[in-house]
């Protein structure tokens, strides 16, 4: 819910949740124009049952030809540097003047992950996910309006 607040979703925004899992974020976005990308066919069926628009695909590949979105809300996989790869792919589909809100590993805090895009960092959030001891931050990125 905090991620959604940070994204500042408004009526009419085209929203994307990459690597959507079972829709913990997408199902809470107050907008009818939500698109999800999920690699798991099982999770895609869950998202479809929630009434969401779903593309069953590897987000990193899908992003190469994807349309642009006003808001991207991202909780990427953290293993094997995939969080950074997903973040970069998410930024590539961000429309001019759009906003990307991402849950990222705390170790990313204050790093220039997307040169040319302004970043705002939250405080470090510890133990926010049940069953894990991971520390995270919420980062918001505002794309230039050009």
PDB file of C-alpha atoms in Angstrom:
ATOM      1  CA  UNK A   1       0.000   0.000   0.000  1.00  0.00           C
ATOM      2  CA  UNK A   2       2.868   2.369   0.718  1.00  0.00           C
ATOM      3  CA  UNK A   3       4.354   1.640  -2.696  1.00  0.00           C
ATOM      4  CA  UNK A   4       1.039   2.579  -4.321  1.00  0.00           C
ATOM      5  CA  UNK A   5       0.911   5.848  -2.354  1.00  0.00           C
ATOM      6  CA  UNK A   6       4.477   6.662  -3.450  1.00  0.00           C
ATOM      7  CA  UNK A   7       3.545   5.975  -7.078  1.00  0.00           C
ATOM      8  CA  UNK A   8       0.799   8.645  -6.914  1.00  0.00           C
ATOM      9  CA  UNK A   9      -1.577   6.754  -9.170  1.00  0.00           C
ATOM     10  CA  UNK A  10      -4.385   8.933 -10.530  1.00  0.00           C
ATOM     11  CA  UNK A  11      -7.475   8.190 -12.603  1.00  0.00           C
ATOM     12  CA  UNK A  12      -6.543   7.666 -16.222  1.00  0.00           C
ATOM     13  CA  UNK A  13      -2.963   6.560 -15.584  1.00  0.00           C
ATOM     14  CA  UNK A  14      -1.764   3.534 -17.491  1.00  0.00           C
ATOM     15  CA  UNK A  15      -0.170   1.349 -14.805  1.00  0.00           C
ATOM     16  CA  UNK A  16       2.169  -1.626 -15.005  1.00  0.00           C
ATOM     17  CA  UNK A  17       3.229  -4.220 -12.470  1.00  0.00           C
ATOM     18  CA  UNK A  18       6.123  -6.257 -13.904  1.00  0.00           C
ATOM     19  CA  UNK A  19       6.811  -9.690 -12.406  1.00  0.00           C
ATOM     20  CA  UNK A  20       3.415  -9.394 -10.756  1.00  0.00           C
ATOM     21  CA  UNK A  21       3.356 -12.737  -8.954  1.00  0.00           C
ATOM     22  CA  UNK A  22      -0.168 -13.216  -7.622  1.00  0.00           C
ATOM     23  CA  UNK A  23      -1.074  -9.525  -7.780  1.00  0.00           C
ATOM     24  CA  UNK A  24      -0.370  -8.292  -4.264  1.00  0.00           C
ATOM     25  CA  UNK A  25       0.356  -4.845  -5.708  1.00  0.00           C
ATOM     26  CA  UNK A  26      -1.730  -4.797  -8.896  1.00  0.00           C
ATOM     27  CA  UNK A  27      -4.939  -5.853  -7.156  1.00  0.00           C
ATOM     28  CA  UNK A  28      -4.677  -2.767  -4.906  1.00  0.00           C
ATOM     29  CA  UNK A  29      -3.962  -0.166  -7.585  1.00  0.00           C
ATOM     30  CA  UNK A  30      -6.981   2.148  -7.785  1.00  0.00           C
ATOM     31  CA  UNK A  31      -7.088   2.270 -11.576  1.00  0.00           C
ATOM     32  CA  UNK A  32      -8.888   0.266 -14.245  1.00  0.00           C
ATOM     33  CA  UNK A  33      -5.895   0.499 -16.579  1.00  0.00           C
ATOM     34  CA  UNK A  34      -3.536  -1.975 -14.870  1.00  0.00           C
ATOM     35  CA  UNK A  35      -1.343  -4.309 -16.905  1.00  0.00           C
ATOM     36  CA  UNK A  36       0.616  -7.159 -15.366  1.00  0.00           C
ATOM     37  CA  UNK A  37       3.514  -9.165 -16.742  1.00  0.00           C
ATOM     38  CA  UNK A  38       4.185 -12.521 -15.123  1.00  0.00           C
ATOM     39  CA  UNK A  39       6.375 -15.389 -16.292  1.00  0.00           C
ATOM     40  CA  UNK A  40       4.513 -18.116 -14.364  1.00  0.00           C
ATOM     41  CA  UNK A  41       1.461 -19.482 -16.207  1.00  0.00           C
ATOM     42  CA  UNK A  42      -0.114 -20.423 -12.854  1.00  0.00           C
ATOM     43  CA  UNK A  43       0.329 -16.908 -11.457  1.00  0.00           C
ATOM     44  CA  UNK A  44      -0.964 -15.470 -14.735  1.00  0.00           C
ATOM     45  CA  UNK A  45      -4.186 -17.442 -14.286  1.00  0.00           C
ATOM     46  CA  UNK A  46      -4.543 -16.034 -10.759  1.00  0.00           C
ATOM     47  CA  UNK A  47      -4.048 -12.484 -12.089  1.00  0.00           C
ATOM     48  CA  UNK A  48      -6.583 -13.075 -14.848  1.00  0.00           C
ATOM     49  CA  UNK A  49      -9.080 -14.353 -12.272  1.00  0.00           C
ATOM     50  CA  UNK A  50      -8.611 -11.050 -10.423  1.00  0.00           C
ATOM     51  CA  UNK A  51      -9.756  -9.266 -13.580  1.00  0.00           C
ATOM     52  CA  UNK A  52      -6.349  -7.854 -14.489  1.00  0.00           C
ATOM     53  CA  UNK A  53      -4.838  -7.566 -17.963  1.00  0.00           C
ATOM     54  CA  UNK A  54      -1.987 -10.088 -18.052  1.00  0.00           C
ATOM     55  CA  UNK A  55       0.891 -10.884 -20.386  1.00  0.00           C
ATOM     56  CA  UNK A  56       2.472 -14.265 -19.617  1.00  0.00           C
ATOM     57  CA  UNK A  57       6.076 -13.488 -20.477  1.00  0.00           C
ATOM     58  CA  UNK A  58       9.583 -12.871 -19.182  1.00  0.00           C
ATOM     59  CA  UNK A  59       9.414  -9.184 -18.285  1.00  0.00           C
ATOM     60  CA  UNK A  60      12.996  -8.512 -19.384  1.00  0.00           C
ATOM     61  CA  UNK A  61      12.118  -9.696 -22.904  1.00  0.00           C
ATOM     62  CA  UNK A  62       8.600  -8.225 -22.946  1.00  0.00           C
ATOM     63  CA  UNK A  63       9.900  -4.756 -22.044  1.00  0.00           C
ATOM     64  CA  UNK A  64      11.937  -4.582 -25.257  1.00  0.00           C
ATOM     65  CA  UNK A  65       8.777  -4.042 -27.328  1.00  0.00           C
ATOM     66  CA  UNK A  66       6.318  -2.864 -24.668  1.00  0.00           C
ATOM     67  CA  UNK A  67       4.207   0.283 -24.762  1.00  0.00           C
ATOM     68  CA  UNK A  68       4.879   3.093 -22.308  1.00  0.00           C
ATOM     69  CA  UNK A  69       3.167   3.482 -18.950  1.00  0.00           C
ATOM     70  CA  UNK A  70       2.432   6.487 -16.728  1.00  0.00           C
ATOM     71  CA  UNK A  71       3.108   4.515 -13.565  1.00  0.00           C
ATOM     72  CA  UNK A  72       5.224   1.417 -12.981  1.00  0.00           C
ATOM     73  CA  UNK A  73       5.033  -0.311  -9.584  1.00  0.00           C
ATOM     74  CA  UNK A  74       7.803  -2.833  -9.099  1.00  0.00           C
ATOM     75  CA  UNK A  75       8.786  -5.461  -6.538  1.00  0.00           C
ATOM     76  CA  UNK A  76      11.420  -7.303  -8.583  1.00  0.00           C
ATOM     77  CA  UNK A  77      13.165 -10.581  -7.880  1.00  0.00           C
ATOM     78  CA  UNK A  78      16.301  -9.826  -5.828  1.00  0.00           C
ATOM     79  CA  UNK A  79      18.490 -12.858  -6.631  1.00  0.00           C
ATOM     80  CA  UNK A  80      21.390 -12.747  -9.095  1.00  0.00           C
ATOM     81  CA  UNK A  81      21.303  -8.951  -9.631  1.00  0.00           C
ATOM     82  CA  UNK A  82      17.854  -9.338 -11.180  1.00  0.00           C
ATOM     83  CA  UNK A  83      16.472  -6.394  -9.213  1.00  0.00           C
ATOM     84  CA  UNK A  84      18.714  -3.988 -11.110  1.00  0.00           C
ATOM     85  CA  UNK A  85      17.927  -5.622 -14.475  1.00  0.00           C
ATOM     86  CA  UNK A  86      14.184  -5.405 -13.773  1.00  0.00           C
ATOM     87  CA  UNK A  87      14.536  -1.818 -12.612  1.00  0.00           C
ATOM     88  CA  UNK A  88      16.309  -0.831 -15.818  1.00  0.00           C
ATOM     89  CA  UNK A  89      13.696  -2.616 -17.940  1.00  0.00           C
ATOM     90  CA  UNK A  90      10.887  -0.940 -15.961  1.00  0.00           C
ATOM     91  CA  UNK A  91      12.463   2.478 -16.537  1.00  0.00           C
ATOM     92  CA  UNK A  92      12.588   1.748 -20.270  1.00  0.00           C
ATOM     93  CA  UNK A  93       8.771   1.521 -20.432  1.00  0.00           C
ATOM     94  CA  UNK A  94       8.169   4.659 -18.370  1.00  0.00           C
ATOM     95  CA  UNK A  95       6.403   7.412 -20.304  1.00  0.00           C
ATOM     96  CA  UNK A  96       7.815  10.968 -20.265  1.00  0.00           C
ATOM     97  CA  UNK A  97       6.722  12.570 -16.983  1.00  0.00           C
ATOM     98  CA  UNK A  98       5.911   9.125 -15.565  1.00  0.00           C
ATOM     99  CA  UNK A  99       6.756   7.735 -12.157  1.00  0.00           C
ATOM    100  CA  UNK A 100       8.325   4.426 -11.210  1.00  0.00           C
ATOM    101  CA  UNK A 101       7.990   3.232  -7.615  1.00  0.00           C
ATOM    102  CA  UNK A 102      10.104   0.222  -6.672  1.00  0.00           C
ATOM    103  CA  UNK A 103      10.834  -1.964  -3.673  1.00  0.00           C
ATOM    104  CA  UNK A 104      14.583  -2.579  -3.838  1.00  0.00           C
ATOM    105  CA  UNK A 105      17.309  -4.151  -1.705  1.00  0.00           C
ATOM    106  CA  UNK A 106      18.487  -1.745   1.008  1.00  0.00           C
ATOM    107  CA  UNK A 107      22.024  -2.010  -0.398  1.00  0.00           C
ATOM    108  CA  UNK A 108      20.857   0.006  -3.447  1.00  0.00           C
ATOM    109  CA  UNK A 109      19.994   3.050  -1.320  1.00  0.00           C
ATOM    110  CA  UNK A 110      21.621   6.296  -2.510  1.00  0.00           C
ATOM    111  CA  UNK A 111      23.161   4.703  -5.609  1.00  0.00           C
ATOM    112  CA  UNK A 112      22.686   6.294  -9.026  1.00  0.00           C
ATOM    113  CA  UNK A 113      20.873   3.341 -10.554  1.00  0.00           C
ATOM    114  CA  UNK A 114      19.178   5.193 -13.418  1.00  0.00           C
ATOM    115  CA  UNK A 115      21.353   8.070 -14.609  1.00  0.00           C
ATOM    116  CA  UNK A 116      19.294  11.046 -15.743  1.00  0.00           C
ATOM    117  CA  UNK A 117      16.250  10.158 -13.654  1.00  0.00           C
ATOM    118  CA  UNK A 118      15.672  11.841 -10.270  1.00  0.00           C
ATOM    119  CA  UNK A 119      15.481   9.368  -7.377  1.00  0.00           C
ATOM    120  CA  UNK A 120      13.898   9.708  -3.946  1.00  0.00           C
ATOM    121  CA  UNK A 121      14.761   7.063  -1.333  1.00  0.00           C
ATOM    122  CA  UNK A 122      12.781   5.927   1.698  1.00  0.00           C
ATOM    123  CA  UNK A 123      14.321   4.929   4.965  1.00  0.00           C
ATOM    124  CA  UNK A 124      15.549   1.336   5.258  1.00  0.00           C
ATOM    125  CA  UNK A 125      12.605  -0.929   6.014  1.00  0.00           C
ATOM    126  CA  UNK A 126      13.523  -4.079   7.951  1.00  0.00           C
ATOM    127  CA  UNK A 127      11.575  -7.351   8.013  1.00  0.00           C
ATOM    128  CA  UNK A 128       8.654  -6.001   5.967  1.00  0.00           C
ATOM    129  CA  UNK A 129       7.962  -9.316   4.247  1.00  0.00           C
ATOM    130  CA  UNK A 130       6.668 -12.265   6.204  1.00  0.00           C
ATOM    131  CA  UNK A 131       9.040 -15.215   6.187  1.00  0.00           C
ATOM    132  CA  UNK A 132      12.125 -13.237   5.130  1.00  0.00           C
ATOM    133  CA  UNK A 133      14.710 -11.136   6.908  1.00  0.00           C
ATOM    134  CA  UNK A 134      15.411  -8.893   3.942  1.00  0.00           C
ATOM    135  CA  UNK A 135      15.862  -5.133   4.348  1.00  0.00           C
ATOM    136  CA  UNK A 136      14.417  -2.968   1.588  1.00  0.00           C
ATOM    137  CA  UNK A 137      13.921   0.611   0.506  1.00  0.00           C
ATOM    138  CA  UNK A 138      11.254   2.200  -1.621  1.00  0.00           C
ATOM    139  CA  UNK A 139      12.661   4.237  -4.447  1.00  0.00           C
ATOM    140  CA  UNK A 140      10.664   6.583  -6.633  1.00  0.00           C
ATOM    141  CA  UNK A 141      11.933   7.723 -10.007  1.00  0.00           C
ATOM    142  CA  UNK A 142      10.427  10.598 -11.942  1.00  0.00           C
ATOM    143  CA  UNK A 143      11.094  10.527 -15.674  1.00  0.00           C
ATOM    144  CA  UNK A 144      11.764  13.872 -17.369  1.00  0.00           C
ATOM    145  CA  UNK A 145       8.642  15.281 -19.015  1.00  0.00           C
ATOM    146  CA  UNK A 146      10.378  16.276 -22.265  1.00  0.00           C
TER     147      UNK A 146
END
